Coordinates of C-alpha atoms in Angstrom, one line a residue:
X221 CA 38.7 35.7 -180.1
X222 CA 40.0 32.4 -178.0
X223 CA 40.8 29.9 -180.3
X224 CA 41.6 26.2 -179.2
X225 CA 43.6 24.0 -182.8
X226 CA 43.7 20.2 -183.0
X227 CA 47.3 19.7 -184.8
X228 CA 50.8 21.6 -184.9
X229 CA 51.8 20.6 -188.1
X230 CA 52.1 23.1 -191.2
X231 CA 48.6 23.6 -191.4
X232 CA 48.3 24.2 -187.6
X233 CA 50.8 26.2 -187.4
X234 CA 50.0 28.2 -190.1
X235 CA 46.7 28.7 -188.5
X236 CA 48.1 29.6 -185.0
X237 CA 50.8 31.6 -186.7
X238 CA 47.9 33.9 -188.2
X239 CA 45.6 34.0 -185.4
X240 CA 48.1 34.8 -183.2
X241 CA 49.9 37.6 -185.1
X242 CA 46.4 39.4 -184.7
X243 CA 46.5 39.2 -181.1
X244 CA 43.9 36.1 -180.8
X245 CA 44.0 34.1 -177.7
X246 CA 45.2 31.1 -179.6
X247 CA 46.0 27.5 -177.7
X248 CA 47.3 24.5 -179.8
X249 CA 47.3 21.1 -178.9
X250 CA 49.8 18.2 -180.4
X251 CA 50.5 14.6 -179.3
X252 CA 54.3 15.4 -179.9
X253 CA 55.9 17.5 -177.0
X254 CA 58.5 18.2 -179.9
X255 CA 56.1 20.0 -181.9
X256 CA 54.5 21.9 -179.2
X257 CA 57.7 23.1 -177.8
X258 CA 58.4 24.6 -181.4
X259 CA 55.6 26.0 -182.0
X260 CA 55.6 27.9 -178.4
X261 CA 59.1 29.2 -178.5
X262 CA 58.0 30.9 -182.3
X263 CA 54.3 31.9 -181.5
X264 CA 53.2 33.5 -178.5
X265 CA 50.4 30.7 -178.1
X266 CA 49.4 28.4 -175.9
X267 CA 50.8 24.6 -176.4
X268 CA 49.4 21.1 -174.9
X269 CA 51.1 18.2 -175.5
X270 CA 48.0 15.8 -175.7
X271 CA 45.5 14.2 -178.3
X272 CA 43.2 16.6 -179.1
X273 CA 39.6 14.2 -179.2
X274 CA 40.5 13.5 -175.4
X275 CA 38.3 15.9 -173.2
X276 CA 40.9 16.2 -170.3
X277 CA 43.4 17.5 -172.9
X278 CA 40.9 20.2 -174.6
X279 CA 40.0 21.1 -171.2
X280 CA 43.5 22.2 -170.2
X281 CA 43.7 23.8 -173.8
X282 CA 40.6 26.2 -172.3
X283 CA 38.1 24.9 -174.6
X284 CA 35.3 25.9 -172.2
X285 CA 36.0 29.5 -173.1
X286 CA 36.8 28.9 -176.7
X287 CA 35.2 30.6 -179.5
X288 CA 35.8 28.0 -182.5
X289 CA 37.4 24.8 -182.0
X290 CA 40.0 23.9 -185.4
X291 CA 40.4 20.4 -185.6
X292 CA 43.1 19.7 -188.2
X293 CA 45.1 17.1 -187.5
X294 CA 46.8 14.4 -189.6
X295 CA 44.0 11.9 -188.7
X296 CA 40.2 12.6 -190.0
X297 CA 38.9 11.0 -187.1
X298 CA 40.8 12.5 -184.5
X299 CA 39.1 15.8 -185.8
X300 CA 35.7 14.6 -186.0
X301 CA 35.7 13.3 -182.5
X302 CA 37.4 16.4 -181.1
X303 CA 34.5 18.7 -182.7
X304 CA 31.7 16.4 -181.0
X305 CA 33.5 16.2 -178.0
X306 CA 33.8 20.3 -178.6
X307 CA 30.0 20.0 -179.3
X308 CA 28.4 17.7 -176.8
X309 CA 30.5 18.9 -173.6
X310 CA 31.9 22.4 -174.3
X311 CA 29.2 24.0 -176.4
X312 CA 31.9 25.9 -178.5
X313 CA 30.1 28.1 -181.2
X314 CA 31.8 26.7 -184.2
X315 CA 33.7 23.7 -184.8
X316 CA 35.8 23.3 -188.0
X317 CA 37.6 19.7 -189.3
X318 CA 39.7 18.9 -191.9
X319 CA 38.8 15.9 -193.3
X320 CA 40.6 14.1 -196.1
X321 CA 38.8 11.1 -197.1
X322 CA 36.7 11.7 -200.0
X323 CA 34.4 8.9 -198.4
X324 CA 33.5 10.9 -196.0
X325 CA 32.2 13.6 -198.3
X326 CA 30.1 11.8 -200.8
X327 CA 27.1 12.9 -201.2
X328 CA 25.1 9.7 -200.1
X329 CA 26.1 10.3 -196.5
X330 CA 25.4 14.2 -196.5
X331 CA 23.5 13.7 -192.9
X332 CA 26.7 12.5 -191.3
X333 CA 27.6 16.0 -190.4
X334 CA 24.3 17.5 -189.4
X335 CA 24.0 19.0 -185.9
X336 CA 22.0 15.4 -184.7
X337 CA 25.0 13.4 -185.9
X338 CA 28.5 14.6 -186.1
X339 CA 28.1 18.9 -185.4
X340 CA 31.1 19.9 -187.7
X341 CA 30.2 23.6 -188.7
X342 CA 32.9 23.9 -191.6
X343 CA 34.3 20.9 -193.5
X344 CA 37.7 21.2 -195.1
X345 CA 38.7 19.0 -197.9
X346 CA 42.4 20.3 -198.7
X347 CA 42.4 17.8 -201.6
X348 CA 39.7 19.0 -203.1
X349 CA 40.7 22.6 -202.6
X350 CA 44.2 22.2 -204.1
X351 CA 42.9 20.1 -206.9
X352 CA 40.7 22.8 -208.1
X353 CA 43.7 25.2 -207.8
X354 CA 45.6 22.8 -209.7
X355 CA 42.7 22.8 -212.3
X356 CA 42.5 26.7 -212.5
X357 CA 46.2 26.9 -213.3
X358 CA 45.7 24.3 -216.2
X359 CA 43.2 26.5 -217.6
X360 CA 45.5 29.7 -217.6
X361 CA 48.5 28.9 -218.1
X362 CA 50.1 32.3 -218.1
X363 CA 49.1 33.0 -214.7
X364 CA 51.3 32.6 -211.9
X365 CA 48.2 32.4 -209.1
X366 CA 44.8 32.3 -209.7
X367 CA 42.0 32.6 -206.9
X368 CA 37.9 32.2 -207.4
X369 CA 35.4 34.6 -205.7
X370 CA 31.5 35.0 -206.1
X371 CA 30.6 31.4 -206.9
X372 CA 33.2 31.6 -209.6
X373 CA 32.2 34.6 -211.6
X374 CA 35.3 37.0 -210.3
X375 CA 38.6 35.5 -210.4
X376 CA 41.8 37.2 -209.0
X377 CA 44.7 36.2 -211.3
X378 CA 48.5 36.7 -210.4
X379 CA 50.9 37.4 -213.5
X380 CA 54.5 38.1 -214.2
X381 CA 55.9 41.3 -215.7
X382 CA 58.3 39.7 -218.3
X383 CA 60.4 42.1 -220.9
X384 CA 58.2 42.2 -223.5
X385 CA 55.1 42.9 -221.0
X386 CA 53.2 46.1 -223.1
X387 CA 52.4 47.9 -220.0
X388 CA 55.6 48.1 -218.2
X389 CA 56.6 51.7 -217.4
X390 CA 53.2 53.3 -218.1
X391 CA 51.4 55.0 -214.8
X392 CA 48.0 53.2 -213.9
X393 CA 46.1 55.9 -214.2
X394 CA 47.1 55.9 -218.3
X395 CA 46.1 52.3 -218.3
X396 CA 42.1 52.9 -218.8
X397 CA 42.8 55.7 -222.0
X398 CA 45.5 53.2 -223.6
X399 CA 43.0 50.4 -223.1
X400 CA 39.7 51.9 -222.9
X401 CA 37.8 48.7 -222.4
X402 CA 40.4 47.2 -220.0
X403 CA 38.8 44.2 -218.4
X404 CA 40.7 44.4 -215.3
X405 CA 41.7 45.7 -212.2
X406 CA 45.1 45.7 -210.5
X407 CA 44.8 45.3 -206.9
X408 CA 48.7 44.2 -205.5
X409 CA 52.4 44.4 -206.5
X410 CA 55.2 41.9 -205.3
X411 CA 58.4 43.9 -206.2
X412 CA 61.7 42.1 -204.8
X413 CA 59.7 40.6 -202.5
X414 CA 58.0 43.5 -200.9
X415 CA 54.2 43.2 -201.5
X416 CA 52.5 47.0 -202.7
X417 CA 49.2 47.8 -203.2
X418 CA 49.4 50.6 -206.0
X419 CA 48.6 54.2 -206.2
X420 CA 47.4 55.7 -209.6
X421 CA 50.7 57.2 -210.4
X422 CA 52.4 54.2 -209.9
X423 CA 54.0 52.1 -212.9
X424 CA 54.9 48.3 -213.1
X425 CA 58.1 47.5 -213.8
X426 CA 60.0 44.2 -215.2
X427 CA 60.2 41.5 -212.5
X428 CA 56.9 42.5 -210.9
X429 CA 54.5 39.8 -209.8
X430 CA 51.1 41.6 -210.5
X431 CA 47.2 40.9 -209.3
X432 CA 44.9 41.6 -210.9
X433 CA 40.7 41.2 -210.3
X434 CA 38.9 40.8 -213.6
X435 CA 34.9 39.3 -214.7
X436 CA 36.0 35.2 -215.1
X437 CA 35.2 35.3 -218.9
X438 CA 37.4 38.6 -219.7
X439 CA 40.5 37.1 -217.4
X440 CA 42.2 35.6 -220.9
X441 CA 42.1 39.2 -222.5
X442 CA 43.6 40.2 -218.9
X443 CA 46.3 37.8 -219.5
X444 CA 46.9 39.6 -222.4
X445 CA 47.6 42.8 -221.9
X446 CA 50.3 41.9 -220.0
X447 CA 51.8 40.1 -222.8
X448 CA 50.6 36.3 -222.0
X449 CA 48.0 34.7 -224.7
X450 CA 49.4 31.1 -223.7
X451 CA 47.2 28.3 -225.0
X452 CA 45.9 25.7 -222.4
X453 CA 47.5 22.8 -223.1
X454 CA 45.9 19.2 -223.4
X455 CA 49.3 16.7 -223.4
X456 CA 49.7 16.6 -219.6
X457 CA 51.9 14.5 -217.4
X458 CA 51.4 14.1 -213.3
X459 CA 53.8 13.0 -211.1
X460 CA 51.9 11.6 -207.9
X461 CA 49.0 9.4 -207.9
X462 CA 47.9 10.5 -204.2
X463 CA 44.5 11.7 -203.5
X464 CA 45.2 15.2 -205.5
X465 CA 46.8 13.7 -208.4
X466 CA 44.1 11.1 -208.6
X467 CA 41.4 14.2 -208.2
X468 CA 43.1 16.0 -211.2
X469 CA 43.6 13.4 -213.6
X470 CA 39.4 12.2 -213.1
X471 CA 38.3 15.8 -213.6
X472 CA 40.6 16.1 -216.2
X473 CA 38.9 13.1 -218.0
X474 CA 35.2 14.4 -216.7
X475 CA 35.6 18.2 -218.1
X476 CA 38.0 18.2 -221.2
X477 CA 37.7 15.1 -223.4
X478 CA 40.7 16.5 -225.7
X479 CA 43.1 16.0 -222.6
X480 CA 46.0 13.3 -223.3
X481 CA 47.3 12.5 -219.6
X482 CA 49.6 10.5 -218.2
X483 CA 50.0 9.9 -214.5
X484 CA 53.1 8.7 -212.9
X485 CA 52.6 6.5 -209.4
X486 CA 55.9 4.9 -207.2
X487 CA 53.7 2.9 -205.4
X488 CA 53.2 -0.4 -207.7
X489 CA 50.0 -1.1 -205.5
X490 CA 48.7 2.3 -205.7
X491 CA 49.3 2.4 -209.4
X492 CA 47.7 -0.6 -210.2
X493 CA 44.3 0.9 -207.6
X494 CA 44.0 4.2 -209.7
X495 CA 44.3 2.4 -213.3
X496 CA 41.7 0.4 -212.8
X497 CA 39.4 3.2 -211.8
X498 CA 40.4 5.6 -214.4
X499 CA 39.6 5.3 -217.5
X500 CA 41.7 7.7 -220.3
X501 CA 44.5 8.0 -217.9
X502 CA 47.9 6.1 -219.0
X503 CA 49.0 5.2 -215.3
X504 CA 52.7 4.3 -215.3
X505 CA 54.6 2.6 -212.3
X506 CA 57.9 4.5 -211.4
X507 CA 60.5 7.2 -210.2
X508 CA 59.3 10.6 -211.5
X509 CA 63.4 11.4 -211.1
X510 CA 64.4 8.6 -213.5
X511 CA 64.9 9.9 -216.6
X512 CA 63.6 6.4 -218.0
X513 CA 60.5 7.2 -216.8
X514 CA 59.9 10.5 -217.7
X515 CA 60.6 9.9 -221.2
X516 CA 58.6 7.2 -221.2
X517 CA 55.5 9.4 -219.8
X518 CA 56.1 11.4 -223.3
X519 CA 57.6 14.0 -221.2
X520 CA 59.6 15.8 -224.0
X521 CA 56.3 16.9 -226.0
X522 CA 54.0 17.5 -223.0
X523 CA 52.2 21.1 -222.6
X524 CA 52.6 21.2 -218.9
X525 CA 54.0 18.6 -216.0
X526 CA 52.6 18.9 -212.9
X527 CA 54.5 17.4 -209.4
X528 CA 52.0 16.8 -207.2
X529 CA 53.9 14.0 -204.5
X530 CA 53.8 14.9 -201.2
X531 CA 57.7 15.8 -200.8
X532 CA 58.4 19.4 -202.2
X533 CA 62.4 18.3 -202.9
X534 CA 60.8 15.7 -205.3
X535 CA 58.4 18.0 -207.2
X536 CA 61.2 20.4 -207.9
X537 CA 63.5 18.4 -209.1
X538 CA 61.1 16.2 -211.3
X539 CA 59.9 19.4 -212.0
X540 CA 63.3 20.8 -213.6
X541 CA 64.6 17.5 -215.1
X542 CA 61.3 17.8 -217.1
X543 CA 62.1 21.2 -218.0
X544 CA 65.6 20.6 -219.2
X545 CA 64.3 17.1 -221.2
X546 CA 61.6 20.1 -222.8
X547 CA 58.2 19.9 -220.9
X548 CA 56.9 23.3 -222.4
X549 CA 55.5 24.6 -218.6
X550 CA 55.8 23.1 -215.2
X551 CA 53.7 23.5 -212.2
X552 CA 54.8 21.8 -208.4
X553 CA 53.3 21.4 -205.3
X554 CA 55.0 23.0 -202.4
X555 CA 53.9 22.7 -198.8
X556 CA 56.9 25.0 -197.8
X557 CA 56.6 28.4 -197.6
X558 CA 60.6 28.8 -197.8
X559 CA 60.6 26.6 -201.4
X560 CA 58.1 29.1 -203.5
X561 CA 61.1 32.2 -204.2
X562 CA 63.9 29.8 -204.2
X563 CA 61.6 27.4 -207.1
X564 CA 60.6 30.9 -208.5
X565 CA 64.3 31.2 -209.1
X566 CA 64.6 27.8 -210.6
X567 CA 62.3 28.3 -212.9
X568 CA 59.6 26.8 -212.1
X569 CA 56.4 28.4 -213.7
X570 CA 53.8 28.4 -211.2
X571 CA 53.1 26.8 -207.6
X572 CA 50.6 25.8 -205.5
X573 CA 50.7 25.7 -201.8
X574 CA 48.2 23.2 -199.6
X575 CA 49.2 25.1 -196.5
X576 CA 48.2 28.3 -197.7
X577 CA 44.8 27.2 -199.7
X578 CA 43.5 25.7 -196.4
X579 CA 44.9 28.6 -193.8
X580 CA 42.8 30.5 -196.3
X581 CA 39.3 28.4 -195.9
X582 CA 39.9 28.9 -191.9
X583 CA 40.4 32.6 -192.2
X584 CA 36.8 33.3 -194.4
X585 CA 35.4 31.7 -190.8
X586 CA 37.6 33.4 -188.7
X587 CA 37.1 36.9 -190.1
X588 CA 34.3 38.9 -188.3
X589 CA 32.0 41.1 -190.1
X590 CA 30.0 39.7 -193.5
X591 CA 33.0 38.1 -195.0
X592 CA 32.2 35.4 -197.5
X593 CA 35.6 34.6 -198.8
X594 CA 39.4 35.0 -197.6
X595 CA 42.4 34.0 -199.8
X596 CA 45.8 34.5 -198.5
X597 CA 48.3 36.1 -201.3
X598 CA 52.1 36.6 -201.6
X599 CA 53.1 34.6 -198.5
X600 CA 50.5 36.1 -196.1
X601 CA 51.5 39.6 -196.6
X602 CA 48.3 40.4 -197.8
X603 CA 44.6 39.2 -198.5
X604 CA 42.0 38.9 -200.9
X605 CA 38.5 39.3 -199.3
X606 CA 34.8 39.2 -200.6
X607 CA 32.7 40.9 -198.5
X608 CA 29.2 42.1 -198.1
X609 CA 28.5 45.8 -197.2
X610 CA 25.8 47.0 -195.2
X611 CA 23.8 49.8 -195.1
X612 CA 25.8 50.7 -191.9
X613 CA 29.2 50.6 -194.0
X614 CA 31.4 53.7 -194.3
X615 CA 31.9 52.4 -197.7
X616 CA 28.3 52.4 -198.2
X617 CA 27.3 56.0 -200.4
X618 CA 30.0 58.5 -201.0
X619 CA 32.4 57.9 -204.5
X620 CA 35.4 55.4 -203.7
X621 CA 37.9 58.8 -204.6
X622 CA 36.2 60.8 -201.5
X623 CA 36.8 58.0 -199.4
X624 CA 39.7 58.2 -196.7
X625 CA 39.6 54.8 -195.7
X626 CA 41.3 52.9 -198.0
X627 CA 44.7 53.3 -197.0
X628 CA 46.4 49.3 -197.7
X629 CA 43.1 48.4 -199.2
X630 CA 42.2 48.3 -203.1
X631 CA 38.9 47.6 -204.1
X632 CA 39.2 44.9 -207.1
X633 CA 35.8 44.2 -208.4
X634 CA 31.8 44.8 -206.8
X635 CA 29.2 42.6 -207.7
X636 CA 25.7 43.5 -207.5
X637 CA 22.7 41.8 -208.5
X638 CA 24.7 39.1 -210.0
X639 CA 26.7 41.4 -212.7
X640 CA 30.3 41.9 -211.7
X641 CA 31.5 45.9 -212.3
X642 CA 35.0 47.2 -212.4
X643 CA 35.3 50.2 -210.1
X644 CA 36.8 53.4 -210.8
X645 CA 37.2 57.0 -208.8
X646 CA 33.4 58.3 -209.2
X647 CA 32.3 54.7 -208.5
X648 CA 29.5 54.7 -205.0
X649 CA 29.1 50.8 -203.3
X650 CA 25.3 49.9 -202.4
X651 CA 24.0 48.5 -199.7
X652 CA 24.5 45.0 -200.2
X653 CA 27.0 44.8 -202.9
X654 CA 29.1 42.0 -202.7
X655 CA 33.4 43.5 -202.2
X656 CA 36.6 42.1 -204.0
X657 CA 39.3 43.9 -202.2
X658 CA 43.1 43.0 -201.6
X659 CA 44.1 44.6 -198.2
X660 CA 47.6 44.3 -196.4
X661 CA 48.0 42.3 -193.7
X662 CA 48.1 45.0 -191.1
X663 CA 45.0 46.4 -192.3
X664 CA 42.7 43.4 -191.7
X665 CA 41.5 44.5 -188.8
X666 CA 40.3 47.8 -190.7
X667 CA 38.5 45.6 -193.2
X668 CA 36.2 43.8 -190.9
X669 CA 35.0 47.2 -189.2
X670 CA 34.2 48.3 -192.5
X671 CA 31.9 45.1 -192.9
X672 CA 30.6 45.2 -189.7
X673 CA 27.5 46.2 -188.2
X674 CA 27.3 49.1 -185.9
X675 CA 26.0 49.0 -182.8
X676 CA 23.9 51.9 -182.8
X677 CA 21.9 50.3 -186.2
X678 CA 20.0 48.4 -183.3

């Protein structure tokens, strides 16, 4: 596939970094010759110092010849102009934007983006992405990662092993006669930072970051068996009143009217624009590293503080001094993919990565084959996909324990017809069936045969 990105920062980079590691034609475009020439002496890409809306500068990038154009840039303009440039002069098959500004997005000026108007194929909206993240986290606290498939009705949960975890040391395969009615399915492993995907002999063991792929109303008893029935807080403290912090603390006041927030701002102007739009919210003017500050926020008897500023350094540390003053969990945002093992370390509960939410939204696009949703796990060292099967499909009518394809691939969940089942050995997919699988990164390739369809079904 030849694809042309808008944008070397994290996010493009990410994106090229990907694409490029499965042997995609990939070129990247930047208006810093800094930035290009880091991203081409790392990547084997190709880099063009120039702004990406300009048509002289996709041309050189070989936009003619470009499957999907990925506009994401720090600018939403720049990346709606580069997809109708992409559109009106190139013809390139799909166009993706990012596009922060909720403004944009409201539902008033839905037409904006139709195919007459501004031909943008997939929006992006990493705010509203990473707020819902935020969200889900809020809502299970003992998870360490939480993803969403199936409009919501399958959820992929990540959970630590701890010492008093009740399954530690017991084979998998012994899981479904100790718990008969076990609600879940475990689908990956991170052990000292090598990511598994478990065999039916295999046992958990202290220390190991587990998925697992579970109904959305049976996830809590999930959490459970591995020895975490934390209670969702409702005494919550945010530090950062940017667009994600201001996204949280509304739907926080929209969906949970128990919810006691408070919402810490540096920016006196900025503070003073949020309070007056929110209405429950205590929005308080200052350094989320003063101490002052935080105790004034009520940080001492708060459930959970979340960091959500745009500097990682700051949302650790606020994160920490609100641990040691006795904030019961913390949560921080980190664009950085060094910062989540060394904040893991810290102590920091849980994370969530901007970077990694959106590279995720470009892959479900990228991915060929009847993909309908891509979440990058564990660093990138692995995948959860949904995915439709056809009645082409080697999956498609033989039990999953006869199959020999699933080598780096674990089936988490099926739905079909709207129910969500569990799979076991003697479990057969249907045509059509909807797939929640985890699959190593070296075996994504495999995955999108599987959901492809033959050519000789024509």
């Amino acid at each position: 596939m030849k694809v042309v990105i808008c944008g070397a920062g994290q996010v493009g980079f990410g994106i090229a970094e990907r694409l490029a590691g499965e042997q995609n034609d990939v070129s990247i475009i930047d208006a810093s010759p800094r930035r290009i020439q880091m991203v081409t002496e790392q990547l084997d890409v190709r880099g063009v110092v120039g702004q990406g809306s300009h048509p002289d500068v996709l041309a050189r990038a070989g936009i003619e010849q470009a499957d999907m154009l990925i506009a994401v840039t720090l600018h939403d303009e720049v990346n709606m102009v580069a997809c109708q440039v992409g559109h009106a002069l190139f013809n390139v098959p799909t166009k993706v934007a990012r596009i922060r500004a909720q403004t944009y997005l409201a539902p008033e000026w839905r037409d904006l983006f139709s195919r007459d108007q501004l031909p943008i194929d997939v929006i992006i909206s990493p705010e509203v992405e990473v707020g819902e993240m935020v969200l889900r986290r809020l809502s299970l606290p003992g998870a360490t990662d939480t993803v969403s498939f199936s409009d919501g009705a399958v959820q992929v949960v990540g959970v630590l092993c701890g010492e008093d975890c009740p399954v530690v040391d017991t084979p998998l395969n012994q899981l479904t006669q100790l718990f008969p009615d076990m609600p879940a399915t475990i689908v990956a492993v991170s052990r000292n930072g090598k990511t598994l995907v478990p065999r039916s002999n295999d046992q958990l063991a202290v220390g190991d970051i587990v998925y697992f792929v579970a109904q959305a109303d049976q996830v809590q008893r999930g959490l459970s068996l591995f020895g975490h029935d934390e209670v969702p807080g409702q005494r919550i403290v945010i530090a950062g009143g940017g667009n994600i912090g201001y996204y949280v603390a509304s739907e926080l006041e929209r969906r949970n009217a128990a919810a006691r927030v408070k919402l810490i701002e540096f920016s006196r102007e900025r503070a003073q624009t949020i309070a007056e739009v929110l209405s429950r919210t205590v929005v308080l003017n200052g350094d989320t590293l003063e101490r002052a500050i935080l105790d004034e926020a009520g940080v001492r008897e708060a459930d959970t503080m979340i960091a959500l500023t745009n500097d990682d350094r700051i949302n650790i540390l606020s994160c920490l001094l609100a641990k040691q003053i006795g904030a019961k969990r913390i949560l921080a945002l980190l664009n950085e993919q060094g910062y989540a093992t060394f904040a893991r370390g810290l102590g920091i509960d849980a994370h969530v990565n901007p970077r990694q939410i959106t590279v995720s939204k470009v892959l479900q696009h990228v991915r060929r084959g009847r993909i309908r949703g891509v979440h990058a796990l564990l660093d990138g060292s692995g995948e959860m996909i949904e995915a439709e099967a056809l009645e082409t499909s080697p999956l498609v009518g033989k039990p999953l324990k006869d199959l020999d394809l699933l080598e780096g691939l674990r089936i988490g969940a099926i739905v079909r017809n709207g129910q969500v089942l569990l799979p076991r050995g003697d479990f057969v997919v249907r045509a059509h069936d909807r797939v929640v699988l985890f699959a190593l990164a070296d075996r994504i390739k495999r995955v999108e045969q599987l959901f492809r369809v033959a050519l000789e079904f024509f």
